[in-house]
CSV table of C-alpha atoms in Angstrom, one decimal:
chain,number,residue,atom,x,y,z
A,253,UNK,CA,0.0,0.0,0.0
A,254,UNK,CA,3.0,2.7,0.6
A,255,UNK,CA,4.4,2.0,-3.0
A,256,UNK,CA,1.2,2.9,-4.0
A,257,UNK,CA,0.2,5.8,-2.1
A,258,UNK,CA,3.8,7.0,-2.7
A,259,UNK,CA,3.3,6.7,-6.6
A,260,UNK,CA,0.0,8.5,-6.1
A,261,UNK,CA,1.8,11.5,-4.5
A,262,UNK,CA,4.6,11.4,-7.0
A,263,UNK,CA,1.8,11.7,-9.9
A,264,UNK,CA,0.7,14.7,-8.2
A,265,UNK,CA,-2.1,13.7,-5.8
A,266,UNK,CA,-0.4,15.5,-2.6
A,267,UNK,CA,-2.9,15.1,-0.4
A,268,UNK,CA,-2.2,11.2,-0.4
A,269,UNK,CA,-0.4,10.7,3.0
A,270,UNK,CA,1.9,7.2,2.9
A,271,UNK,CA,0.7,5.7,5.9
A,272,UNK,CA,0.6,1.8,4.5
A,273,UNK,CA,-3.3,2.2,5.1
A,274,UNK,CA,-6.0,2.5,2.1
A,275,UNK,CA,-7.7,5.4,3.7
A,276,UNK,CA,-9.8,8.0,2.1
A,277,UNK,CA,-7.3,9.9,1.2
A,278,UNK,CA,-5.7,6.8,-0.9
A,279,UNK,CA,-9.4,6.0,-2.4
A,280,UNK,CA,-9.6,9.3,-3.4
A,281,UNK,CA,-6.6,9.6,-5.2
A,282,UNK,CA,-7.1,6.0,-7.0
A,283,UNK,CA,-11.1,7.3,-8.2
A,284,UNK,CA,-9.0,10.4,-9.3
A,285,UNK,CA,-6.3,8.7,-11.3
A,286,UNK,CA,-9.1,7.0,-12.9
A,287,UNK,CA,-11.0,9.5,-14.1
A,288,UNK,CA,-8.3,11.7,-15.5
A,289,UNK,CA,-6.7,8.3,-17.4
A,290,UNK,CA,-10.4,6.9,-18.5
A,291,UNK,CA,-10.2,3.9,-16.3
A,292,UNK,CA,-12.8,1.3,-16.1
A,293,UNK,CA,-13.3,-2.3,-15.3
A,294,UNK,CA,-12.4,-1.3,-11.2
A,295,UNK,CA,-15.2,0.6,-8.5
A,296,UNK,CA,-15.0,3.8,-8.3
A,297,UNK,CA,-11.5,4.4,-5.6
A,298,UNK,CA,-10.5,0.7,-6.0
A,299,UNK,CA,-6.9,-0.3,-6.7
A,300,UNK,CA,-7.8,-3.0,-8.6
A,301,UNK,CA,-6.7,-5.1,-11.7
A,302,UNK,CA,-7.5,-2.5,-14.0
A,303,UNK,CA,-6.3,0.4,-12.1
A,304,UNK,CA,-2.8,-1.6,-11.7
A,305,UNK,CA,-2.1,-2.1,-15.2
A,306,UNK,CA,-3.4,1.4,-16.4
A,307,UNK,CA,-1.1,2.7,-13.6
A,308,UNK,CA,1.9,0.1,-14.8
């Protein structure tokens, strides 16, 4: 979870905290890198399969 929420913050979503929890702030920041990228196939905020490889 910190490798992602560090990747997050590198991208640009500052408000991602790296805590090694997937908090609001983390969901957040996944439902946003979604939307700017087009990413579908994953809920809303989820880190899931989709969201992975999109995010490489």
């Amino acid at each position: 979870m910190r490798a992602l929420q560090e990747r997050l913050h590198g991208q640009g979503f500052t408000y991602v905290s790296v805590t090694g929890l997937y908090d609001d702030r983390t969901r957040r920041g996944a439902a946003r890198l979604q939307s700017d990228r087009g990413i579908t196939g994953d809920p809303e905020g989820v880190y899931g399969p989709a969201t992975r490889a999109a995010f490489g």
